[in-house]
Amino acid sequence: MDGLRVEGLGKQYGDVAAVRDLSFTVPCGEIVGLLGPNGAGKTTTLHTLAGLVHPTSGRAYLDGMPIEQQKALIGFVPEQPEVFPLLTVEEHLGFVARAYDLPDGWQETGQGILRRLHLEDVADRVGGALSKGMKQKLLIACALLHQPKLMLVDEPMVGLDPAGQRELVEALREIRSGGAAILLSTHMLQSAEEICDRFLILQRGRLIAQGTLEEITAQSASLQEAFLGLTEGA
Amino acid sequence: MRGYRALLYLEWRTLRAQLRQLARSRGRLAVYVLVAAYLVFILSEGRQGMPHFSHAASIYGLGLWLVFLGVGAIGGRRRLLARPADLALVVPSAIAPDRIVVWALVRQAVSQLRLLVIVAVFWVPQMAQSGGVDWGSLLYAVALTLVAAMAVRHILLGLGRWGRPLRYLMLLALAGLLLFAGSALLRGGVADLAAAISHLWPVALAVAALHGYPLGLALLGIAAILLLLAMVALAPRIVRLGVDWSALPVLAGRRGLVARPAGAPSGQVGSRARRRRYRRHDWPGRGDYALFGVELARLYRTLWPTTALLIAAAWLAAGVAGTFARPRGVPWEVVPGFVAYIMLLTGAAVASMNFSQILATPLWAQTPGPIGKKLLAWFLPGACVTGLGWAGVAGGWLIGMGETAIALWSLPLALALMCLVRAVGLLGWAMLPNALDQRGIAVWLRFLVTILATAIAAGFFAGAFALAGFAAGAVAGSLSALAEAYLCLQLSELRIRAMDFVRPSEGRA
């Protein structure tokens, strides 16, 4: 049941502690929701795990190996849907295939992903001409192409239309059933409730609560109520 | 080679898309035709070099450009990861981080090469016609400068926080060197300087290489290869030092204001005390003029402290140089060259290369007030800040020479000329607003237009100076420059009024 294991992760920006002593696990075949108010350290945590930010302290492991040695097994979907403005949708997939050294046949996988995310009609359109939601879908497609063992997803629902959100939820469930671990940061508690197996709640860089939906909402009527109670009371 | 293969694919496809976009745009093609026509003209057989443009002066001018490029590479705020998508798709990918570092630095070097095209177009014909330098040697020297500058930048980045003071020291040393060379040129005459520098090592080596001598070329080649190897060898060290990739592209952004991540290059506001002062400050500008405050805040963040330090050092050095030059009187013959040099130097930097980003910000779209005032708010503070820098340099030199009155009259003239340069840049952007028109060969056209525009003010200055002295020349030159700037502003306003604030790019590949 390997997967992601984070031990004492911390990130300091000058005198600002963005993340403090964070320890948690995301086992294979689970979707873990990373919740917290603005500035809680969710994005910094994901950036640290994705290799965008160097941690000040702590380590992270994927399948027992240091995460920085397992980059080929990670898929990352950032919050800001930034794509290469002059590359077509297909060329984005071509770049990812080369970056991950995927064997021949990735084209079919890519076509399947594009079809699933309703991007096949815009496959020859350049990134700069896509809408925000389409860019978001493209980044999701890029993250899925190499069939990662760990998906790091930052606010994936933002910018997606309801159909896109449904497709994304289904895609994430499918990846989970394939045995991947998924760490998902979101503000959309209703969607999180629907999709996540467990939750981590951050406040000012610290982990203030974690557990399943039942455990988190043991003394509350809903996840939202529990979330507000925890974060406003902390 | 897995990583490099993917990165090469990325660059190749991007280049192909750029070329396709170019081929589709008639306006952009026209720019290329104009530049090609200029090249044919300047390289045509039987054409003489510019009058009074000696070989040594060419070397000196080229040297200034090389120093300028070096300063840009060492101290510039150019982003290591220029494209936001790099963070989303390149850095988190399976490509090894040290390869990404090397790729980013090489890409920066290639981007600098675009500037060098301008150098080559402007200087080489003059140098070739004065019988000294061949194209190959020149390109070689230029490539070496780039490699050296990139390697230095790389090392500074690798040194993290310690690289910052070292960077300032290097910039100050370069500024001092530039001014020393300038004052030596003015004191001793062009020929004397050329003779003097040709006997100095390693300058002699560089000069020898420029003349195509095998030993110079070979030794500089070895140095370049060693520097390149050092760059590649240092890449993993940068990664190990813990450079925060996400901090690199937002040098002057909000994150930089909050804290400066270890190892990230400067460009942030800096100390806590300074940040507090910044926040307390009641920026000027209300209502229609609110954007003045925004622009001042932006300049405060991006210019301070490197530029301020450089300007202060340059003022001081100019004063010293002026004192040295005092016995020889004011060398009026160098003034037009000096002005042209300033225009070339600052034209690209301060003009409107990034105006499209500013135009797309909500502040532009949502703040009340006419576009003309918004444009004024954008270009006036920047012009004044830049103008004050160069006016200070000229003023320091002239005061050092005992020409205080001329120094004072030069101030409004320099400010007016900077307004004109910025306004011409703005008009250039308004005429060709596509991102592809802000770089590459189109930059050369901007330089030509800028120089031509300032020639009108220079003519007024020269005429009034000949008739009634320097003060009259300064007034006439300033007024004509401001009138031209106003005209450019009006034309820009007309163009921009018809634009969408946010411009989608072209659709299919």
XYZ file of C-alpha atoms in Angstrom:
743
model
C 0.000 0.000 0.000
C 2.806 2.311 -0.763
C 2.001 5.733 -2.004
C 2.943 9.217 -0.832
C 4.469 9.637 2.611
C 5.300 13.121 3.868
C 7.389 13.603 7.010
C 7.830 16.933 8.786
C 7.569 19.025 5.653
C 8.205 22.732 6.160
C 8.668 25.761 3.944
C 9.856 29.112 5.173
C 9.865 32.294 3.059
C 12.052 34.692 5.010
C 10.149 35.223 8.246
C 6.925 33.740 6.879
C 6.297 30.049 7.538
C 4.121 28.896 4.661
C 4.106 25.240 5.733
C 5.096 23.880 9.162
C 5.987 20.346 10.149
C 3.484 18.644 7.876
C 3.238 14.840 8.051
C 0.658 12.720 6.282
C 0.226 9.827 3.862
C -1.727 9.312 0.675
C -1.957 5.563 0.072
C -2.330 4.127 -3.410
C -5.946 3.938 -4.513
C -7.041 6.893 -2.391
C -8.045 10.453 -3.107
C -7.068 12.780 -0.286
C -8.514 16.261 -0.165
C -6.243 19.086 0.947
C -8.498 21.740 2.430
C -7.865 25.050 4.093
C -8.620 28.754 3.869
C -6.656 31.074 1.595
C -3.004 31.254 2.591
C -3.150 28.001 4.575
C -0.258 26.486 2.616
C -2.102 24.126 0.270
C -0.474 25.341 -2.922
C 2.959 25.564 -1.293
C 2.573 21.958 -0.161
C 1.679 20.830 -3.669
C 4.470 22.916 -5.218
C 6.950 21.393 -2.804
C 5.853 17.866 -3.685
C 5.906 18.678 -7.408
C 9.487 19.937 -7.180
C 8.668 23.572 -7.877
C 9.654 24.697 -4.395
C 12.515 23.433 -2.296
C 11.386 22.441 1.229
C 13.076 24.111 4.173
C 12.685 20.950 6.236
C 11.251 17.445 6.019
C 11.128 14.801 3.316
C 8.573 13.167 1.089
C 8.627 9.649 -0.315
C 6.748 8.008 -3.140
C 6.619 4.230 -3.033
C 9.388 4.322 -0.455
C 11.785 6.355 -2.595
C 12.575 10.080 -2.161
C 9.990 11.941 -4.211
C 12.578 13.949 -6.144
C 13.807 10.675 -7.639
C 10.310 9.686 -8.693
C 9.361 12.625 -10.873
C 8.463 10.324 -13.742
C 5.659 8.868 -11.621
C 4.029 12.189 -10.736
C 1.326 14.095 -12.578
C 0.826 17.722 -11.595
C -2.093 19.991 -12.441
C -1.400 23.553 -11.272
C -4.004 26.053 -10.197
C -3.158 28.557 -12.911
C -3.922 26.997 -16.298
C -0.798 28.196 -18.092
C -0.028 26.429 -21.355
C 2.421 27.148 -24.180
C 0.589 29.770 -26.245
C 2.103 28.746 -29.589
C 1.900 24.966 -29.248
C -1.209 23.084 -30.318
C -3.066 20.772 -27.984
C -1.532 17.772 -29.762
C 1.939 19.267 -29.560
C 1.530 19.663 -25.812
C 0.956 15.935 -25.601
C 3.935 15.372 -27.900
C 6.142 17.350 -25.549
C 4.927 15.404 -22.515
C 5.467 12.085 -24.330
C 9.074 13.034 -25.047
C 9.679 14.436 -21.576
C 8.523 11.155 -20.025
C 10.060 9.059 -22.799
C 6.776 7.266 -23.450
C 6.875 4.270 -25.801
C 5.120 4.277 -29.177
C 1.393 4.117 -28.793
C 1.092 7.210 -26.638
C -0.748 8.846 -29.520
C -3.713 6.507 -29.068
C -3.707 7.041 -25.317
C -3.540 10.781 -25.939
C -6.438 10.685 -28.389
C -8.482 8.764 -25.843
C -7.776 11.339 -23.153
C -8.584 14.224 -25.497
C -11.842 12.533 -26.463
C -12.750 11.943 -22.861
C -12.084 15.580 -21.934
C -13.882 16.840 -25.081
C -10.706 18.340 -26.475
C -10.516 16.360 -29.729
C -12.185 19.170 -31.702
C -9.539 21.653 -30.651
C -6.567 19.326 -31.037
C -4.971 21.563 -33.685
C -5.675 24.793 -31.875
C -2.803 26.621 -30.192
C -2.753 27.028 -26.423
C -3.132 30.802 -26.597
C -6.479 30.434 -28.338
C -8.039 28.148 -25.728
C -10.489 29.265 -23.083
C -9.507 29.018 -19.436
C -11.516 25.844 -18.972
C -9.964 24.242 -22.044
C -6.494 25.119 -20.837
C -7.348 23.500 -17.531
C -8.502 20.369 -19.360
C -5.328 20.387 -21.449
C -3.163 20.453 -18.344
C -5.192 17.589 -16.935
C -4.682 15.677 -20.188
C -0.933 16.310 -19.996
C -0.847 15.085 -16.408
C -2.765 11.921 -17.309
C -0.816 10.938 -20.417
C 2.016 9.119 -18.654
C -0.374 7.352 -16.256
C 1.140 8.678 -13.026
C 1.211 6.865 -9.702
C 0.719 10.140 -7.827
C -1.498 12.954 -9.018
C -1.073 16.382 -7.437
C -4.064 18.472 -8.367
C -4.440 22.114 -7.344
C -7.957 23.557 -7.553
C -8.891 21.525 -10.615
C -12.564 22.528 -10.708
C -11.906 26.238 -11.092
C -12.717 27.293 -14.633
C -14.379 24.037 -15.626
C -18.004 23.935 -16.737
C -20.332 21.446 -14.986
C -19.767 18.807 -17.674
C -16.018 19.280 -17.389
C -16.210 18.964 -13.609
C -18.139 15.720 -13.952
C -15.608 14.385 -16.466
C -12.762 15.331 -14.177
C -14.360 13.628 -11.193
C -14.851 10.492 -13.256
C -11.298 10.623 -14.579
C -9.882 10.991 -11.072
C -11.988 8.075 -9.841
C -10.726 5.995 -12.720
C -7.115 6.849 -11.902
C -7.783 5.951 -8.279
C -9.238 2.586 -9.271
C -6.062 2.051 -11.312
C -4.123 2.214 -8.043
C -2.777 5.761 -8.124
C -2.630 8.085 -5.135
C -4.254 11.495 -5.582
C -3.720 14.604 -3.495
C -6.333 17.194 -4.397
C -6.444 20.764 -3.157
C -9.810 22.463 -3.422
C -12.136 25.049 -1.975
C -15.182 23.291 -3.388
C -16.256 21.324 -0.357
C -19.251 19.738 -2.009
C -17.145 18.231 -4.765
C -14.503 17.224 -2.251
C -17.115 15.487 -0.157
C -18.228 13.561 -3.231
C -14.838 12.412 -4.422
C -12.337 12.309 -1.546
C -11.690 9.314 0.683
C -9.903 11.316 3.343
C -9.219 14.947 4.164
C -6.343 17.021 5.441
C -7.254 20.447 6.793
C -4.538 23.091 6.921
C -4.564 26.359 8.790
C -1.635 28.822 8.695
C 0.673 26.130 7.386
C -0.193 23.555 10.049
C -2.214 20.391 9.764
C -5.092 20.929 12.185
C -7.266 17.939 11.327
C -7.263 14.818 9.209
C -9.503 11.835 8.704
C -12.370 10.411 6.712
C -15.557 12.354 6.111
C -17.198 10.590 9.036
C -14.315 11.379 11.347
C -14.136 15.023 10.317
C -17.880 15.574 10.550
C -18.379 13.577 13.743
C -19.524 16.661 15.624
C -20.905 18.657 12.697
C -23.784 18.479 10.269
C -21.640 18.797 7.157
C -18.094 19.099 5.897
C -18.600 22.811 5.405
C -19.701 23.289 8.994
C -16.803 21.183 10.251
C -14.362 23.089 8.056
C -15.568 26.481 9.250
C -15.618 25.327 12.837
C -12.044 24.099 12.609
C -10.536 26.946 10.649
C -12.362 29.831 12.285
C -11.885 28.395 15.726
C -8.186 27.666 15.227
C 19.329 12.911 -23.701
C 15.654 12.335 -22.895
C 15.154 15.751 -21.375
C 16.977 17.650 -24.082
C 15.025 15.824 -26.781
C 11.751 17.009 -25.281
C 13.039 20.549 -24.790
C 14.331 20.714 -28.354
C 10.934 19.544 -29.554
C 9.328 22.319 -27.527
C 11.608 25.004 -28.972
C 11.330 23.715 -32.534
C 7.549 23.629 -32.461
C 7.401 27.093 -30.917
C 9.708 28.482 -33.595
C 7.644 26.850 -36.325
C 4.459 28.379 -34.944
C 6.127 31.799 -34.794
C 7.203 31.538 -38.412
C 3.711 30.529 -39.459
C 2.238 33.490 -37.641
C 4.772 35.753 -39.312
C 3.882 34.436 -42.731
C 0.219 35.198 -42.108
C 0.733 38.831 -41.163
C 1.335 41.297 -43.969
C 2.158 44.121 -41.571
C 4.835 42.068 -39.905
C 6.288 40.977 -43.217
C 6.518 44.632 -44.182
C 8.780 45.176 -41.195
C 11.116 42.483 -42.457
C 11.128 43.974 -45.946
C 12.068 47.379 -44.521
C 14.886 45.945 -42.464
C 16.132 43.907 -45.427
C 16.092 47.039 -47.602
C 18.083 48.858 -44.970
C 20.614 46.030 -44.862
C 20.988 46.040 -48.640
C 21.525 49.786 -48.541
C 24.078 49.739 -45.762
C 26.028 46.848 -47.241
C 25.900 48.048 -50.816
C 29.164 48.147 -52.785
C 31.031 51.400 -53.021
C 29.278 52.938 -50.043
C 31.623 54.728 -47.688
C 31.535 54.449 -43.909
C 29.997 57.225 -41.861
C 32.123 60.365 -41.965
C 34.337 60.814 -38.877
C 33.640 57.228 -37.936
C 37.090 55.865 -37.411
C 38.027 52.267 -36.900
C 39.013 52.887 -33.292
C 35.683 54.602 -32.629
C 33.966 51.533 -34.058
C 35.897 49.319 -31.691
C 34.974 51.636 -28.838
C 31.302 51.599 -29.790
C 31.335 47.854 -30.110
C 33.012 47.625 -26.731
C 30.219 49.694 -25.202
C 27.666 47.330 -26.685
C 29.461 44.301 -25.373
C 29.640 45.845 -21.913
C 25.963 46.694 -22.159
C 25.156 43.112 -23.037
C 27.305 41.904 -20.182
C 25.492 44.205 -17.756
C 22.174 42.959 -19.096
C 23.153 39.356 -18.616
C 24.692 39.798 -15.189
C 22.400 42.332 -13.642
C 19.276 42.181 -15.739
C 15.942 41.125 -14.428
C 15.410 38.705 -17.243
C 13.549 35.701 -16.056
C 15.233 32.351 -16.025
C 11.918 30.696 -16.803
C 10.381 33.178 -19.164
C 7.132 31.369 -19.906
C 4.516 30.711 -17.238
C 3.819 27.314 -18.808
C 7.380 26.246 -17.954
C 6.247 25.965 -14.356
C 3.214 23.911 -15.239
C 4.730 21.568 -17.785
C 8.525 21.607 -17.801
C 9.726 21.868 -14.209
C 7.399 19.216 -12.709
C 8.041 16.838 -15.602
C 10.456 13.899 -15.571
C 13.218 16.036 -17.089
C 16.210 16.291 -14.741
C 16.361 19.727 -13.035
C 19.994 20.324 -14.002
C 19.046 19.918 -17.664
C 16.246 22.412 -17.202
C 18.723 24.908 -15.718
C 21.109 24.501 -18.650
C 18.241 24.782 -21.136
C 16.901 27.935 -19.466
C 20.306 29.596 -19.534
C 20.954 28.650 -23.136
C 17.530 29.976 -24.058
C 18.391 33.247 -22.366
C 21.595 33.403 -24.361
C 19.675 32.851 -27.579
C 17.266 35.582 -26.604
C 20.221 37.930 -26.061
C 21.395 37.049 -29.548
C 18.419 38.943 -30.916
C 19.933 42.090 -29.507
C 23.236 41.191 -31.072
C 21.650 41.156 -34.503
C 21.134 44.863 -33.998
C 24.749 45.300 -32.966
C 25.934 43.495 -36.039
C 23.668 45.439 -38.388
C 24.673 48.770 -36.934
C 28.388 48.370 -36.335
C 29.793 45.792 -38.645
C 29.356 47.647 -41.943
C 31.121 50.641 -40.425
C 33.925 48.512 -39.116
C 34.272 46.526 -42.286
C 34.438 49.694 -44.373
C 37.083 51.199 -42.125
C 39.127 48.115 -42.913
C 39.556 46.416 -39.589
C 37.214 43.736 -38.456
C 35.737 40.774 -40.247
C 32.262 39.416 -39.601
C 33.390 36.050 -38.320
C 35.683 37.499 -35.699
C 33.043 39.934 -34.577
C 30.423 37.253 -34.160
C 32.979 35.180 -32.343
C 33.725 37.957 -29.855
C 30.036 38.581 -29.366
C 29.362 34.904 -28.727
C 32.183 34.842 -26.222
C 30.731 37.830 -24.386
C 27.414 36.072 -24.194
C 28.904 32.861 -22.942
C 30.936 34.709 -20.320
C 27.940 36.711 -19.180
C 25.749 33.622 -18.980
C 28.396 31.751 -17.036
C 28.731 34.631 -14.593
C 24.960 34.771 -14.195
C 24.936 31.060 -13.606
C 27.616 31.286 -10.939
C 25.831 34.177 -9.225
C 22.622 32.174 -9.200
C 24.491 29.213 -7.766
C 25.904 31.378 -4.991
C 22.359 32.199 -3.856
C 22.238 35.100 -1.424
C 25.991 35.601 -1.609
C 25.696 36.209 -5.318
C 23.702 39.367 -4.745
C 26.418 41.654 -3.311
C 28.884 40.175 -5.769
C 26.539 41.091 -8.602
C 26.393 44.718 -7.446
C 30.168 44.843 -7.201
C 30.527 43.500 -10.729
C 28.007 45.969 -12.079
C 29.748 48.852 -10.340
C 33.094 47.687 -11.693
C 31.655 47.527 -15.206
C 30.129 50.995 -14.882
C 33.445 52.340 -13.626
C 35.302 50.673 -16.470
C 32.905 52.155 -18.988
C 33.306 55.646 -17.637
C 37.058 55.295 -17.341
C 37.226 54.233 -20.971
C 34.978 57.166 -21.910
C 37.071 59.716 -20.069
C 40.294 58.218 -21.477
C 38.803 58.479 -24.944
C 37.927 62.127 -24.427
C 41.256 63.023 -22.829
C 43.627 61.204 -25.082
C 41.814 61.096 -28.384
C 40.467 58.056 -30.164
C 43.709 56.927 -31.706
C 45.622 57.158 -28.436
C 43.025 55.108 -26.643
C 43.027 52.455 -29.326
C 46.789 52.260 -29.095
C 46.664 52.142 -25.316
C 44.081 49.399 -25.042
C 45.732 47.293 -27.708
C 48.737 46.896 -25.393
C 46.735 45.821 -22.372
C 46.222 42.145 -21.673
C 43.560 40.641 -21.892
C 42.164 43.537 -23.937
C 44.948 42.941 -26.434
C 43.715 39.404 -26.773
C 40.188 40.516 -27.520
C 41.391 43.117 -30.028
C 43.580 40.500 -31.669
C 40.600 38.191 -31.929
C 38.501 40.993 -33.442
C 41.160 41.370 -36.108
C 41.043 37.658 -36.804
C 44.478 36.726 -35.403
C 44.649 32.976 -34.786
C 46.253 33.119 -31.337
C 43.637 35.494 -29.963
C 40.839 33.463 -31.475
C 42.253 30.217 -30.129
C 42.812 31.472 -26.598
C 39.386 33.103 -26.415
C 37.871 29.926 -27.827
C 39.469 27.860 -25.079
C 38.182 30.329 -22.490
C 34.678 30.103 -23.942
C 34.708 26.303 -23.880
C 35.933 26.303 -20.272
C 33.178 28.701 -19.284
C 30.576 26.577 -21.017
C 31.822 23.483 -19.235
C 31.732 25.383 -15.930
C 28.128 26.321 -16.658
C 27.112 22.743 -17.271
C 29.056 21.521 -14.250
C 27.427 24.102 -12.007
C 23.867 23.266 -13.012
C 23.375 20.457 -10.448
C 24.774 22.720 -7.745
C 22.055 25.263 -8.428
C 19.470 22.527 -8.113
C 20.996 21.273 -4.868
C 21.067 24.769 -3.452
C 17.321 24.683 -3.517
C 16.343 27.308 -6.010
C 12.597 27.785 -5.833
C 11.467 27.445 -9.412
C 8.154 29.051 -8.670
C 9.893 32.185 -7.391
C 12.027 32.689 -10.471
C 9.406 33.949 -12.895
C 7.736 36.336 -10.463
C 10.704 38.418 -9.559
C 8.859 41.609 -8.887
C 5.555 40.034 -7.996
C 3.558 39.863 -4.844
C 5.403 36.815 -3.564
C 8.621 38.751 -3.838
C 7.099 41.485 -1.748
C 6.289 39.087 1.064
C 9.537 37.201 1.176
C 12.552 36.385 -0.914
C 13.091 32.667 -1.233
C 16.655 31.509 -0.760
C 18.662 31.384 -3.929
C 16.208 33.338 -6.013
C 17.661 36.299 -7.860
C 16.875 39.775 -6.676
C 14.078 41.941 -7.931
C 12.101 41.851 -4.747
C 11.381 44.788 -2.567
C 13.923 43.725 0.012
C 14.238 44.416 3.711
C 11.313 44.449 6.067
C 11.950 48.066 7.003
C 11.867 49.102 3.371
C 8.679 47.153 2.757
C 7.096 48.936 5.707
C 8.135 52.308 4.311
C 6.699 51.286 0.971
C 3.362 50.320 2.461
C 3.152 53.506 4.526
C 3.879 55.687 1.589
C 0.953 57.685 0.345
C 1.470 57.445 -3.397
C 0.444 60.469 -5.406
C -2.338 60.479 -7.950
C -6.076 60.443 -7.450
C -9.025 59.977 -9.788
C -7.954 60.165 -13.405
C -4.336 60.246 -12.282
C -4.487 57.244 -9.932
C -2.392 55.196 -12.325
C 0.541 57.564 -11.754
C 0.793 56.154 -8.240
C 0.603 52.605 -9.538
C 3.367 53.248 -12.044
C 5.554 54.902 -9.423
C 5.054 51.924 -7.121
C 6.000 49.585 -9.939
C 9.134 51.588 -10.717
C 10.009 51.693 -7.038
C 9.861 47.919 -6.888
C 11.629 47.128 -10.109
C 14.290 49.824 -10.202
C 15.415 49.918 -6.628
C 18.144 49.320 -5.528
C 20.384 48.094 -8.353
C 19.566 50.898 -10.738
C 19.749 53.556 -8.046
C 23.171 52.303 -7.017
C 24.351 52.238 -10.597
C 23.041 55.723 -11.280
C 24.668 57.109 -8.135
C 27.976 55.456 -9.040
C 27.710 56.692 -12.609
C 26.990 60.254 -11.460
C 30.033 60.161 -9.223
C 32.272 58.613 -11.854
C 31.027 61.088 -14.452
C 31.957 63.940 -12.127
C 35.444 62.518 -11.714
C 35.790 61.965 -15.453
C 34.630 65.526 -16.102
C 37.264 66.848 -13.716
C 39.935 64.954 -15.653
C 38.642 66.314 -18.941
C 38.450 69.923 -17.723
C 41.623 71.270 -19.335
C 40.447 70.239 -22.787
C 37.171 72.121 -22.729
C 33.786 70.763 -23.792
C 34.178 68.291 -26.668
C 30.988 69.169 -28.521
C 31.751 66.712 -31.255
C 30.962 63.782 -28.987
C 27.575 65.099 -27.847
C 25.528 63.738 -30.784
C 27.228 60.364 -30.397
C 26.526 60.416 -26.700
C 22.871 61.244 -27.251
C 22.529 58.580 -29.955
C 24.144 56.072 -27.657
C 21.720 56.883 -24.869
C 18.827 56.523 -27.263
C 20.039 53.154 -28.459
C 20.790 51.988 -24.971
C 17.538 52.974 -23.385
C 15.223 52.754 -26.360
C 14.477 49.089 -26.040
C 14.700 48.965 -22.294
C 12.328 51.740 -21.361
C 9.975 51.793 -24.298
C 6.864 49.770 -24.530
C 8.006 46.183 -24.984
C 5.752 44.983 -22.218
C 2.917 47.380 -22.761
C 0.483 44.676 -23.802
C 0.690 43.191 -20.310
C -0.029 46.545 -18.738
C -2.932 47.147 -21.081
C -4.459 43.798 -20.149
C -4.463 44.468 -16.408
C -7.834 45.151 -14.809
C -6.484 48.448 -13.517
C -6.380 49.706 -17.062
C -9.763 48.470 -18.054
C -11.586 49.441 -14.890
C -10.128 52.706 -13.702
C -12.086 55.720 -14.873
C -10.599 58.445 -17.005
C -9.603 58.890 -20.623
C -7.021 56.633 -22.212
C -4.755 59.601 -22.915
C -4.308 60.236 -19.203
C -3.718 56.562 -18.576
C -1.014 56.547 -21.207
C 0.519 59.635 -19.654
C 0.473 57.901 -16.285
C 2.341 54.997 -17.786
C 5.024 56.797 -19.698
C 5.781 59.958 -17.723
C 7.156 58.523 -14.430
C 9.342 56.024 -16.294
C 10.656 58.693 -18.644
C 11.482 60.963 -15.712
C 13.258 58.228 -13.759
C 15.340 57.184 -16.766
C 15.906 60.774 -17.830
C 17.102 61.726 -14.363
C 19.616 58.903 -14.467
C 21.190 59.943 -17.719
C 20.841 63.651 -17.049
C 22.675 62.994 -13.800
C 25.520 61.305 -15.637
C 25.834 64.103 -18.160
C 25.346 66.666 -15.407
C 27.999 65.087 -13.203
C 30.468 65.150 -16.042
C 29.698 68.727 -17.016
C 29.760 69.997 -13.428
C 33.106 68.237 -13.019
C 34.287 70.254 -15.996
C 33.044 73.461 -14.436
C 30.147 73.834 -16.887
C 27.356 74.078 -14.294
C 25.045 76.201 -16.432
C 25.204 73.730 -19.298
C 24.593 70.871 -16.859
C 21.449 72.586 -15.582
C 20.149 73.272 -19.093
C 20.847 69.666 -20.025
C 18.413 68.405 -17.408
C 15.138 69.472 -19.095
C 16.590 68.437 -22.440
C 17.382 64.917 -21.190
C 13.942 64.581 -19.580
C 12.198 65.745 -22.732
C 14.223 63.361 -24.876
C 13.374 60.460 -22.598
C 9.686 61.379 -22.836
C 10.062 61.344 -26.600
C 11.849 57.976 -26.649
C 9.179 56.421 -24.483
C 6.365 57.978 -26.496
C 7.889 56.754 -29.750
C 8.162 53.303 -28.211
C 4.524 53.470 -27.188
C 3.488 54.503 -30.670
C 5.570 51.638 -32.087
C 3.661 49.246 -29.878
C 0.309 50.793 -30.800
C 1.099 50.389 -34.505
C 2.322 46.770 -34.202
C 0.862 45.424 -30.969
C 1.373 41.716 -31.562
C 3.778 40.036 -29.166
C 5.890 38.868 -32.095
C 6.458 42.492 -33.066
C 8.020 43.293 -29.732
C 11.174 41.293 -30.308
C 13.541 39.973 -32.923
C 14.147 41.951 -36.047
C 11.266 44.309 -35.309
C 13.328 45.759 -32.468
C 15.760 47.060 -35.060
C 12.984 48.951 -36.778
C 12.050 50.490 -33.453
C 15.599 51.712 -33.022
C 15.587 53.289 -36.458
C 12.270 55.004 -35.843
C 13.416 56.214 -32.425
C 16.602 57.687 -33.843
C 14.734 59.358 -36.694
C 12.193 60.837 -34.286
C 14.865 62.279 -32.035
C 16.659 63.729 -35.040
C 13.919 66.375 -35.340
C 14.466 67.574 -31.778
C 18.221 67.388 -32.331
C 17.810 69.615 -35.393
C 15.899 72.211 -33.407
C 18.562 72.029 -30.707
C 21.385 72.461 -33.189
C 19.698 75.364 -34.990
C 18.904 77.311 -31.822
C 22.350 76.522 -30.408
C 24.073 77.884 -33.500
C 21.999 81.066 -33.376
C 21.728 81.829 -29.681
C 23.801 79.452 -27.531
C 23.272 76.359 -25.449
C 20.365 77.621 -23.313
C 18.336 78.483 -26.390
C 19.249 75.136 -27.929
C 18.131 73.298 -24.807
C 14.795 75.136 -24.739
C 14.161 74.588 -28.445
C 15.223 70.943 -28.278
C 13.110 70.273 -25.176
C 10.009 71.929 -26.594
C 10.265 70.154 -29.922
C 10.852 66.811 -28.185
C 7.852 67.343 -25.926
C 5.686 68.389 -28.862
C 6.703 65.261 -30.733
C 6.057 63.143 -27.664
C 2.601 64.673 -27.324
C 1.854 63.897 -30.960
C 2.991 60.297 -30.516
C 0.814 60.041 -27.429
C -2.214 61.316 -29.312
C -1.664 58.876 -32.169
C -1.170 56.031 -29.711
C -4.383 56.985 -27.971
C -6.263 56.849 -31.254
C -4.917 53.386 -31.991
C -5.380 51.991 -28.495
C -8.929 53.303 -28.207
C -9.910 50.952 -31.020
C -8.273 47.929 -29.407
C -9.647 45.293 -27.107
C -7.933 45.459 -23.756
C -7.422 41.718 -23.807
C -6.284 40.353 -27.137
C -6.775 36.673 -27.882
C -4.047 35.134 -29.983
C -4.535 33.487 -33.318
C -6.433 30.213 -33.379
C -5.078 27.338 -35.375
C -1.585 26.087 -35.912
